[in-house]
PDB file of C-alpha atoms and ligand atoms in Angstrom:
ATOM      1  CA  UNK A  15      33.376-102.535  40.114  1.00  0.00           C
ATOM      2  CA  UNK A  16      33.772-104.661  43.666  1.00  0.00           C
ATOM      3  CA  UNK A  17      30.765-103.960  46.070  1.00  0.00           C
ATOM      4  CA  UNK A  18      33.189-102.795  48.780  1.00  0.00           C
ATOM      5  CA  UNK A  19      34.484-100.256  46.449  1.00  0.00           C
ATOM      6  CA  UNK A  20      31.099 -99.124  45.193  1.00  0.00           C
ATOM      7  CA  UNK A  21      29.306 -98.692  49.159  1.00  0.00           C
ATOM      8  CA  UNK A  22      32.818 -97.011  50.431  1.00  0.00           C
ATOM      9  CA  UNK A  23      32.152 -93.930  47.865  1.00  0.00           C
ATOM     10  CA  UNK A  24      31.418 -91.202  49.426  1.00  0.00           C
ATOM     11  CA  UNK A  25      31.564 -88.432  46.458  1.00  0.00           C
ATOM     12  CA  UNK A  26      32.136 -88.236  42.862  1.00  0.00           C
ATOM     13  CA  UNK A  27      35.708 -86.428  43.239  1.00  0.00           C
ATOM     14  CA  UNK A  28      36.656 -89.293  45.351  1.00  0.00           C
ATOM     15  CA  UNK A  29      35.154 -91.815  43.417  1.00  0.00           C
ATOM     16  CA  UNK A  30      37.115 -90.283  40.543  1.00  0.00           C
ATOM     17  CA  UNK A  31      40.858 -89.781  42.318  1.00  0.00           C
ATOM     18  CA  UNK A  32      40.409 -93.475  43.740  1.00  0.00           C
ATOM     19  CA  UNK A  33      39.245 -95.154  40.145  1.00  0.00           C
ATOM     20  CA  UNK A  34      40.986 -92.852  37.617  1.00  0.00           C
ATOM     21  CA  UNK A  35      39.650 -93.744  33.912  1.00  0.00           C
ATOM     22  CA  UNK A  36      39.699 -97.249  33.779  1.00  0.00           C
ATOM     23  CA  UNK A  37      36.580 -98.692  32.815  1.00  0.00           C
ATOM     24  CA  UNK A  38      36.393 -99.699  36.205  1.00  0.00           C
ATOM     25  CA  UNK A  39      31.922 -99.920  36.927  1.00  0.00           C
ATOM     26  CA  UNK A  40      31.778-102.709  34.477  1.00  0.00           C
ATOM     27  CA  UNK A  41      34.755-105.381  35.919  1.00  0.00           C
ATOM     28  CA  UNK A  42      32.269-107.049  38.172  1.00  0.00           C
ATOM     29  CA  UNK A  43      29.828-108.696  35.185  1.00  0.00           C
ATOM     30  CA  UNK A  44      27.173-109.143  38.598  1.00  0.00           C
ATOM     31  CA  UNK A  45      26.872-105.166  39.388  1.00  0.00           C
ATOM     32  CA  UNK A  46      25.138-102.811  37.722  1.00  0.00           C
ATOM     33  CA  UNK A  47      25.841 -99.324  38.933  1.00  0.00           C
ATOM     34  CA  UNK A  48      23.456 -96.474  38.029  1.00  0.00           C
ATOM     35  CA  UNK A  49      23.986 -93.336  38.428  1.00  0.00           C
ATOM     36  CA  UNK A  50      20.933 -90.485  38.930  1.00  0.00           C
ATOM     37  CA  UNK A  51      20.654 -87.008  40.252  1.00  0.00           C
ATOM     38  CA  UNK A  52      18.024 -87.605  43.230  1.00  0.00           C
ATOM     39  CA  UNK A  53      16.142 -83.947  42.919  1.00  0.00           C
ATOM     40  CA  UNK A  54      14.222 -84.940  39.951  1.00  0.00           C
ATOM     41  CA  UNK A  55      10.311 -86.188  41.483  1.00  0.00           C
ATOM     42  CA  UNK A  56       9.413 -88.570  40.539  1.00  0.00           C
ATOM     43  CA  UNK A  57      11.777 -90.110  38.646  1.00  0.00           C
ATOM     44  CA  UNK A  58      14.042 -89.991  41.562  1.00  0.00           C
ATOM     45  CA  UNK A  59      13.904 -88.358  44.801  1.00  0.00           C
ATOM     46  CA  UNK A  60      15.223 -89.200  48.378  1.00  0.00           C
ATOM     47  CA  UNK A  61      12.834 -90.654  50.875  1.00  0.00           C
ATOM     48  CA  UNK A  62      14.170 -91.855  54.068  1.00  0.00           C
ATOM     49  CA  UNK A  63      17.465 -92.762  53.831  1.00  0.00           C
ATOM     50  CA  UNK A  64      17.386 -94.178  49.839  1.00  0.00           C
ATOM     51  CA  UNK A  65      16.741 -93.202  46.682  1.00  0.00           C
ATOM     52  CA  UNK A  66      13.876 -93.692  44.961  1.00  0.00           C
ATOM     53  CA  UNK A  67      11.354 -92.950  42.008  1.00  0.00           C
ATOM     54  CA  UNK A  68      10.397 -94.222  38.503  1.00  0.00           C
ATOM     55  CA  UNK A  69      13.990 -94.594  37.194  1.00  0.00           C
ATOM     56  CA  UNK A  70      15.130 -96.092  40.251  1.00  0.00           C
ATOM     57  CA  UNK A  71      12.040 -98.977  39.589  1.00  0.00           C
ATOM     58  CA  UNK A  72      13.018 -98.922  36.013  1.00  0.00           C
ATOM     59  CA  UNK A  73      16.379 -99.691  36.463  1.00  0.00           C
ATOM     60  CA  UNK A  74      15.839-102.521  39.185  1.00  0.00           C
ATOM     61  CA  UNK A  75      13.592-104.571  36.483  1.00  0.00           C
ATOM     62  CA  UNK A  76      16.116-104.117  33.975  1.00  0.00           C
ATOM     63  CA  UNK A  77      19.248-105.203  36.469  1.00  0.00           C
ATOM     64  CA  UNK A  78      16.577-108.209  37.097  1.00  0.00           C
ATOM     65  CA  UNK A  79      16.372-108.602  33.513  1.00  0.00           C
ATOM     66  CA  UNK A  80      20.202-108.914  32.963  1.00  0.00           C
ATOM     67  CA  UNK A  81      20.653-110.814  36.500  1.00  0.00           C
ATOM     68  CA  UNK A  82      22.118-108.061  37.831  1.00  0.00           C
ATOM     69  CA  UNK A  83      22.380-106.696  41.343  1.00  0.00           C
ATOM     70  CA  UNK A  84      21.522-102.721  40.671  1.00  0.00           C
ATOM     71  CA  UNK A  85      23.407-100.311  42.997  1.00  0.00           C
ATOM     72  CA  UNK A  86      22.585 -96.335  42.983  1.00  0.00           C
ATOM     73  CA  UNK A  87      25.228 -93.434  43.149  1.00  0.00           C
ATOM     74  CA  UNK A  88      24.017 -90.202  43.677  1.00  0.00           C
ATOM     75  CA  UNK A  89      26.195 -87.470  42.585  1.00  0.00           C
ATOM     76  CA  UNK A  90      25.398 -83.998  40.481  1.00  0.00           C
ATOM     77  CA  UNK A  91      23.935 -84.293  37.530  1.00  0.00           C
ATOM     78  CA  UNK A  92      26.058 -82.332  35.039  1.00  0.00           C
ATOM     79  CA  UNK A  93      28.681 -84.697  35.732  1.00  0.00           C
ATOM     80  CA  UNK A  94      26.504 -87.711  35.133  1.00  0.00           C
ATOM     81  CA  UNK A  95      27.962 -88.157  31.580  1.00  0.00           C
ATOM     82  CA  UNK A  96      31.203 -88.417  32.306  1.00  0.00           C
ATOM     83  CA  UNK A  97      31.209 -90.602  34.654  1.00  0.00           C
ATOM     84  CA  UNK A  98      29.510 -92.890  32.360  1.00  0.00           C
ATOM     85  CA  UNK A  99      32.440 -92.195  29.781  1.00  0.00           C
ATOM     86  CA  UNK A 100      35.104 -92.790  32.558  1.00  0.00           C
ATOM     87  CA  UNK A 101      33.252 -95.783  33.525  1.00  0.00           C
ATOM     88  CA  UNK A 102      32.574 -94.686  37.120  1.00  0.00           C
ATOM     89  CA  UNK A 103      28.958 -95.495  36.543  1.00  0.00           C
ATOM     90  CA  UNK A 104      27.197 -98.374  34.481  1.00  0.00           C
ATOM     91  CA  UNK A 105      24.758 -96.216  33.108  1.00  0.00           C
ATOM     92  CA  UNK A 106      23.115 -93.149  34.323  1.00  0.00           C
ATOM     93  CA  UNK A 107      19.325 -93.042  34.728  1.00  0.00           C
ATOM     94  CA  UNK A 108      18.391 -89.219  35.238  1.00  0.00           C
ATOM     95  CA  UNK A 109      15.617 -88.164  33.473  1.00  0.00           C
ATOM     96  CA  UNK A 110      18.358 -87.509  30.724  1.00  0.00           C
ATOM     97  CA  UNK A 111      16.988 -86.549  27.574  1.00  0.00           C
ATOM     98  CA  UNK A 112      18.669 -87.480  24.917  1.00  0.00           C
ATOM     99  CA  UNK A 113      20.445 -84.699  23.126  1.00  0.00           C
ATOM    100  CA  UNK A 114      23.306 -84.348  20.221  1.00  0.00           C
ATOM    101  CA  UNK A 115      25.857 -83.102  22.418  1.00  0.00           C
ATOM    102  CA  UNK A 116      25.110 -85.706  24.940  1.00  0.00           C
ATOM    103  CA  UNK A 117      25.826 -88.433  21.878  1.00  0.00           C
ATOM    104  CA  UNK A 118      29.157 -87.223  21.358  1.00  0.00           C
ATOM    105  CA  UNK A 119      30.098 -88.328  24.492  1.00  0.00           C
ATOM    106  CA  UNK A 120      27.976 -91.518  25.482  1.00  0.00           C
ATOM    107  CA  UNK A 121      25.435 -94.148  23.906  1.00  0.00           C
ATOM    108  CA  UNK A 122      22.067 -93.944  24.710  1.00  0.00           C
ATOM    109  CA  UNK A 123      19.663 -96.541  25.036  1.00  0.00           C
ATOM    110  CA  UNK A 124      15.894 -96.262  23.085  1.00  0.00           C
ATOM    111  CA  UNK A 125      13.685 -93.520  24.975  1.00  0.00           C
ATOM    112  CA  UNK A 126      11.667 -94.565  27.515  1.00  0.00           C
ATOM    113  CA  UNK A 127       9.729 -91.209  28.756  1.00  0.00           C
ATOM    114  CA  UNK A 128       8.638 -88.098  26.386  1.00  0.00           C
ATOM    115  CA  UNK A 129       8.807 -84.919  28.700  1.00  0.00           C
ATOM    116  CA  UNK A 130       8.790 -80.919  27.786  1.00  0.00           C
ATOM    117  CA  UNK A 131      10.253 -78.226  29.863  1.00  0.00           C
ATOM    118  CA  UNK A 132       7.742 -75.460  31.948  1.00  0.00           C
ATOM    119  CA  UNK A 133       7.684 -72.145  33.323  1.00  0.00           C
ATOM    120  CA  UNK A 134       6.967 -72.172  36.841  1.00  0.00           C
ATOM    121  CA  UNK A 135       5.831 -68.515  38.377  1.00  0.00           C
ATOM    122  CA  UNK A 136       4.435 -67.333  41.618  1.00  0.00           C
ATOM    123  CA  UNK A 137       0.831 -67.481  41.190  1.00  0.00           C
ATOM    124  CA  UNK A 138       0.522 -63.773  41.363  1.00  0.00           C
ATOM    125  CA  UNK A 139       3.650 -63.141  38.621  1.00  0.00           C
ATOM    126  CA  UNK A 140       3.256 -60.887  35.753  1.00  0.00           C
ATOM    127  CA  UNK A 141       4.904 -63.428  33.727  1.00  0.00           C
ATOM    128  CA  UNK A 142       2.498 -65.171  31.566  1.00  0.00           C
ATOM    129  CA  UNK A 143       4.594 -66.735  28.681  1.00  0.00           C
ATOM    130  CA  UNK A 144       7.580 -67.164  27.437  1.00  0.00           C
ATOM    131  CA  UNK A 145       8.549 -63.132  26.057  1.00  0.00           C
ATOM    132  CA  UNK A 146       7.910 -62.125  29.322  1.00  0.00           C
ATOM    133  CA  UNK A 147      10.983 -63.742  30.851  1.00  0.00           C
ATOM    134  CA  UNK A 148      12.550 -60.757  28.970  1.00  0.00           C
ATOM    135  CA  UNK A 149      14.438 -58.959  32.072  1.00  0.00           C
ATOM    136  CA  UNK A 150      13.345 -61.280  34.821  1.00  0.00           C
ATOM    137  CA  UNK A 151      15.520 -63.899  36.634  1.00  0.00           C
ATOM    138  CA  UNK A 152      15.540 -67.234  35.537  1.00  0.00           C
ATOM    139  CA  UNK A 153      16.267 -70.523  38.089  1.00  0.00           C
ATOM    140  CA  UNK A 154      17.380 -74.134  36.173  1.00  0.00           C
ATOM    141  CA  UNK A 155      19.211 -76.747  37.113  1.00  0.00           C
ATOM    142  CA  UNK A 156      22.929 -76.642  36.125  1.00  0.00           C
ATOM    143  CA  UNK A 157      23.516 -78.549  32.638  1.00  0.00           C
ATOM    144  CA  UNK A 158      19.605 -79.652  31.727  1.00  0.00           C
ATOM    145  CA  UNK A 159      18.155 -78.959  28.983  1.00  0.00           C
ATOM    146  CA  UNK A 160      16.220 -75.722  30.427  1.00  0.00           C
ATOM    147  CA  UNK A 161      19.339 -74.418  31.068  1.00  0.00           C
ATOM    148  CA  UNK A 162      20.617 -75.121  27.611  1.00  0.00           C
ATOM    149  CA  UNK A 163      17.091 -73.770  26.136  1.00  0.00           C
ATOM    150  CA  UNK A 164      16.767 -71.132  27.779  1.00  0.00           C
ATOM    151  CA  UNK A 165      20.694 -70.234  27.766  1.00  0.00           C
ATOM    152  CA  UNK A 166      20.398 -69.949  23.921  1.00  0.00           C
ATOM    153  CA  UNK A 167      17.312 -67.821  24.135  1.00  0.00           C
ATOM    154  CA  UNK A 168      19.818 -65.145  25.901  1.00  0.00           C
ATOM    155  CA  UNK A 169      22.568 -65.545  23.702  1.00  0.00           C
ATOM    156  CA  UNK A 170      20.370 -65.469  20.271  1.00  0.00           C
ATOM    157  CA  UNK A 171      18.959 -61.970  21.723  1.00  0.00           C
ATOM    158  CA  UNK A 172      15.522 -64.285  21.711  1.00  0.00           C
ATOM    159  CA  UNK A 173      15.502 -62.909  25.077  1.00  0.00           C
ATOM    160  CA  UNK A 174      16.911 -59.626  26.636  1.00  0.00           C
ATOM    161  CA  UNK A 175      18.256 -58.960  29.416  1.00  0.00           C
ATOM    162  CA  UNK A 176      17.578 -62.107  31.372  1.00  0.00           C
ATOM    163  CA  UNK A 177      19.373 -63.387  34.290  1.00  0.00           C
ATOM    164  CA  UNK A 178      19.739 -67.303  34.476  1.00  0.00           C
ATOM    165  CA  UNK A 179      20.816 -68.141  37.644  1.00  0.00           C
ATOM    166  CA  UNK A 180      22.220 -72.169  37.866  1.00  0.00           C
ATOM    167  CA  UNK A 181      21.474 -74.761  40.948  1.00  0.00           C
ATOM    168  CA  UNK A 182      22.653 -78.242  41.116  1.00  0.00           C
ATOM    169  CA  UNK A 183      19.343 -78.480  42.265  1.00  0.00           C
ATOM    170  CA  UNK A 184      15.611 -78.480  40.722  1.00  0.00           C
ATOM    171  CA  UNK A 185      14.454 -77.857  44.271  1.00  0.00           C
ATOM    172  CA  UNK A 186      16.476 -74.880  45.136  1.00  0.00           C
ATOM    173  CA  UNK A 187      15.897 -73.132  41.958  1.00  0.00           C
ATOM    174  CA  UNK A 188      12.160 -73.714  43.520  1.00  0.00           C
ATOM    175  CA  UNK A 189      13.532 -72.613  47.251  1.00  0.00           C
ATOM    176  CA  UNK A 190      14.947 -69.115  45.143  1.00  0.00           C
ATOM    177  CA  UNK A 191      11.488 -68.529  43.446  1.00  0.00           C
ATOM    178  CA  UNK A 192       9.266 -69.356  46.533  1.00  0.00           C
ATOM    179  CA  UNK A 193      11.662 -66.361  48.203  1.00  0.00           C
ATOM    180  CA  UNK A 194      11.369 -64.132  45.458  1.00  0.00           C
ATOM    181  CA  UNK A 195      14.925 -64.590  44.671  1.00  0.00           C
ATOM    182  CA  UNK A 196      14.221 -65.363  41.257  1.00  0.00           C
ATOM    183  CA  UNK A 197      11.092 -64.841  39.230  1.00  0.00           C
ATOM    184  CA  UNK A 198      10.891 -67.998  37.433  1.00  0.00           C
ATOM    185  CA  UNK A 199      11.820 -71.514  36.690  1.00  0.00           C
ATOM    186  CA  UNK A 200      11.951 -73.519  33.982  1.00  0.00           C
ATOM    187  CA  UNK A 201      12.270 -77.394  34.649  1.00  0.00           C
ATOM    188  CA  UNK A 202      11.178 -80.839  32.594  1.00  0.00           C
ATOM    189  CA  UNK A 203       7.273 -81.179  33.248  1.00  0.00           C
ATOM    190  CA  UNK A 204       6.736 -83.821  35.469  1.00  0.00           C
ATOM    191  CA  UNK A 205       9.186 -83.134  38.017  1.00  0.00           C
ATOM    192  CA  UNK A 206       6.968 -79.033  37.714  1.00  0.00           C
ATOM    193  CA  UNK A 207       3.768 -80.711  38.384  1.00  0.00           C
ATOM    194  CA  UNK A 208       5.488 -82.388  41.422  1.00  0.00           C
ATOM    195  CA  UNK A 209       7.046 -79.151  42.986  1.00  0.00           C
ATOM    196  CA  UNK A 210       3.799 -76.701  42.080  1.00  0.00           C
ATOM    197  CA  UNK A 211       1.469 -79.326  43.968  1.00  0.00           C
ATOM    198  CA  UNK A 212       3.461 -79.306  47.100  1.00  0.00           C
ATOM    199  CA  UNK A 213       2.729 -75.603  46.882  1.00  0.00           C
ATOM    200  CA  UNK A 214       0.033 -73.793  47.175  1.00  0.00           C
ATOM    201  CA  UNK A 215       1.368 -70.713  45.824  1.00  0.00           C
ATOM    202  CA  UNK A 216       3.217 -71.998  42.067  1.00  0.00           C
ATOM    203  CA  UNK A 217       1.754 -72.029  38.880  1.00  0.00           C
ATOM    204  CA  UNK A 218       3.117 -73.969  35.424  1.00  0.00           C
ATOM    205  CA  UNK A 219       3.071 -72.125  32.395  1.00  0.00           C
ATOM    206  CA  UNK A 220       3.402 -73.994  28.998  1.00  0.00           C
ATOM    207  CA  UNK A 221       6.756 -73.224  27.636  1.00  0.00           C
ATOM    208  CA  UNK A 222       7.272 -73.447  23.679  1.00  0.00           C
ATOM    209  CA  UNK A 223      10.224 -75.596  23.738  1.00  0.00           C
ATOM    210  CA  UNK A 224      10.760 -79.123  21.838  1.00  0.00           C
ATOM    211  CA  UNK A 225       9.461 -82.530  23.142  1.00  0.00           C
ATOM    212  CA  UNK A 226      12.579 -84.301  25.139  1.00  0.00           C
ATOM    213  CA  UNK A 227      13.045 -88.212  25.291  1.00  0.00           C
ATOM    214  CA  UNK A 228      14.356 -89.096  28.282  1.00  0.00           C
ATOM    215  CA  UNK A 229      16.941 -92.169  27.470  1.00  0.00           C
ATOM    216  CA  UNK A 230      19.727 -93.923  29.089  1.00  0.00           C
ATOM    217  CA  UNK A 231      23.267 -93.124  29.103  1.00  0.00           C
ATOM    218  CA  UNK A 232      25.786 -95.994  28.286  1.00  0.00           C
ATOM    219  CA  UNK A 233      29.184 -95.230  27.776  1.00  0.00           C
ATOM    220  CA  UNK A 234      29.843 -94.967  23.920  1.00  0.00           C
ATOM    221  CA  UNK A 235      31.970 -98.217  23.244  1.00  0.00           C
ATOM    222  CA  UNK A 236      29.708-100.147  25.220  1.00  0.00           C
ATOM    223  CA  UNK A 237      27.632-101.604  22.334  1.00  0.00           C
ATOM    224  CA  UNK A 238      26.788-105.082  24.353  1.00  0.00           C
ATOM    225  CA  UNK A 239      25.136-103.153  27.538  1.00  0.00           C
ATOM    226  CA  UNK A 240      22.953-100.627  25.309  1.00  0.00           C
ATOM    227  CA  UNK A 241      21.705-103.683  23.322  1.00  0.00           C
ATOM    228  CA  UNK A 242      21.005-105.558  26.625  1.00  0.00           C
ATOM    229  CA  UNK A 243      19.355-102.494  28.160  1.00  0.00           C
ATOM    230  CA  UNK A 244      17.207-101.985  24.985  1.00  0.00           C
ATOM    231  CA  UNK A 245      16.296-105.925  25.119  1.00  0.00           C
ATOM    232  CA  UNK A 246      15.459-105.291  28.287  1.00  0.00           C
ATOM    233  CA  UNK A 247      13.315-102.049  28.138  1.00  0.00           C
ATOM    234  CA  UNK A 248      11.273-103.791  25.159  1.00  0.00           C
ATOM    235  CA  UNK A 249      10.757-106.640  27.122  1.00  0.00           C
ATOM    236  CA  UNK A 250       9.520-105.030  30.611  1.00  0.00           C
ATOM    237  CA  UNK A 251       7.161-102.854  27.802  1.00  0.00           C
ATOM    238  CA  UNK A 252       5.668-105.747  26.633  1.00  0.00           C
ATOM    239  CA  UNK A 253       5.193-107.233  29.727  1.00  0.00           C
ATOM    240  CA  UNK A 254       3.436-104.501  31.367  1.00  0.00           C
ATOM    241  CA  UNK A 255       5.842-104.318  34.441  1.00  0.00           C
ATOM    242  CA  UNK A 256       6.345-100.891  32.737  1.00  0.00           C
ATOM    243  CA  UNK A 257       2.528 -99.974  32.996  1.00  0.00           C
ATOM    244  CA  UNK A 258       2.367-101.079  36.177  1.00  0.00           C
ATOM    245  CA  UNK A 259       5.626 -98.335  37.293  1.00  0.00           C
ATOM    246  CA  UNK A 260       3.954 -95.763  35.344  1.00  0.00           C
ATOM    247  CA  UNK A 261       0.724 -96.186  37.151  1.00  0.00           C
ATOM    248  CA  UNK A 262       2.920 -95.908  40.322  1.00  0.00           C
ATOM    249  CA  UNK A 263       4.248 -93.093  40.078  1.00  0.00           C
ATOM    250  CA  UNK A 264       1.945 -90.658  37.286  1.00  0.00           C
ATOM    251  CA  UNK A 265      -1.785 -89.957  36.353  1.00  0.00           C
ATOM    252  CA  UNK A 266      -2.787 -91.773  33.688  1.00  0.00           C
ATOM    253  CA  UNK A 267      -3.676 -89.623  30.356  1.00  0.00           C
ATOM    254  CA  UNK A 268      -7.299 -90.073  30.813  1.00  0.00           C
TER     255      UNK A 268
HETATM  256  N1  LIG B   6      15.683 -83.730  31.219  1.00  0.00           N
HETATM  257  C1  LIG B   6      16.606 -82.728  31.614  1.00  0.00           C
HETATM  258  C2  LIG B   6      17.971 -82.995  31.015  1.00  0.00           C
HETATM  259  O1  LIG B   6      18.243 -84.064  30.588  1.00  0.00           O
HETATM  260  C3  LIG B   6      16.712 -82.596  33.125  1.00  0.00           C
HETATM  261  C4  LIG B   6      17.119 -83.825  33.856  1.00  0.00           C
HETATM  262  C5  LIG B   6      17.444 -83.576  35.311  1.00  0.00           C
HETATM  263  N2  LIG B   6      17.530 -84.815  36.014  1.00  0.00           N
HETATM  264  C6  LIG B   6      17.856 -84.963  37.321  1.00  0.00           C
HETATM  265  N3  LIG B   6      17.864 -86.159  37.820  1.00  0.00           N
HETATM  266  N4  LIG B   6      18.159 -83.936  38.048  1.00  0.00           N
HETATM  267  O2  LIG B   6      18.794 -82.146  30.970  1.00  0.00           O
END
């Protein structure tokens, strides 16, 4: 895509009635154009004026890696995958876990984070697993994989009478519950550990659900970008440029 395209874009429905569906984030072989939900600490969050995190980092070595010039799009994050497939975006770098139903519709490059998703409750909730979100109102973020999880839960009868109530944003799920609005929310762990410790009123319950990879999305017929990406990801891993980003931005396990 041409760089005076890409900084004129205001929002994904205008990026989408000005470029239609043709391919067009990978014409310019020098830009690499990521797209990211930036509500998701720390993998990316707005600070100032630009968006930043551990994907944002990530992404810059591997645009250095393909000598590339990276450029971010924020937009909402259920519609991250297809703008990869209509070639809006290069690749989207979201804290996306890679799912089945994601791979129908776009590559994905090897993992590069293993998350799960939590429970977050007021600290004085009755709520201290999983059955006892039976009846209660539920926050996630539109289209995530807590939404999904947690969405099946209802329908299966795994869990009665819930409410889930969708946000296109982590945060004001976390807004809802702070306000009593809802009574919990469930959201991938790191980005939990972030929003309880800015509060001194949140707690994280374990949830039971399945580990998550968190991978890149590359549109599906791209086959010569995933392989660079994955090229790329081993070699930043080996290098320890990803240690170093991982030391930036979380605890290490011991
Ligand atoms: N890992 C979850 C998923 O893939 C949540 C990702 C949300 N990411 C974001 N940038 N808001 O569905």
């Amino acid at each position: 895509m041409k760089k005076f395209i890409a900084g004129l874009f205001l929002s994904t429905s205008l990026l989408i009635a000005a470029t239609g569906c043709s391919g067009e984030a990978s014409q310019n072989e020098n830009i690499l154009i990521m797209g990211t939900n930036a509500a998701f600490p720390p993998f990316e969050y707005i600070q100032g004026t630009e968006v930043v995190g551990f994907d944002v980092d990530l992404a810059k070595l591997i645009a250095d890696q393909l000598d590339m010039e990276l450029q971010i799009m924020d937009m909402e994050f259920n519609t991250l995958t297809g703008a990869v497939s209509n070639g809006i975006i290069d690749i989207a770098v979201a804290g996306m876990t890679n799912t089945p139903e994601r791979r129908e519709s776009v590559n994905f490059s090897d993992g590069y984070f293993s998350s799960k998703q939590m429970i977050i409750v007021k600290n004085d909730s009755s709520i201290e697993s999983t059955e006892d979100l039976a009846g209660q109102s539920i926050g996630v973020q539109l289209g995530t994989t807590g939404d999904q999880f947690i969405s099946s839960f209802a329908k299966d009868g795994t869990l009665q009478n819930a409410e889930i109530i969708r946000f296109d944003k982590g945060a004001l799920a976390i807004a809802d519950l702070l306000n009593d609005t809802v009574d919990a929310v469930i959201i991938d762990e790191e980005p939990a550990k972030n929003f309880v410790a800015a509060q001194d009123n949140l707690q994280i319950l374990e949830a039971p659900f399945i580990e998550e990879e968190y991978a890149i999305a590359i549109a599906k017929d791209n086959t010569e970008l995933t392989d660079q990406i994955n090229s790329a990801l081993a070699s930043i891993k080996a290098s320890g440029q990803y240690d170093e980003i991982f030391n930036k931005y979380f605890e290490s396990a011991e």
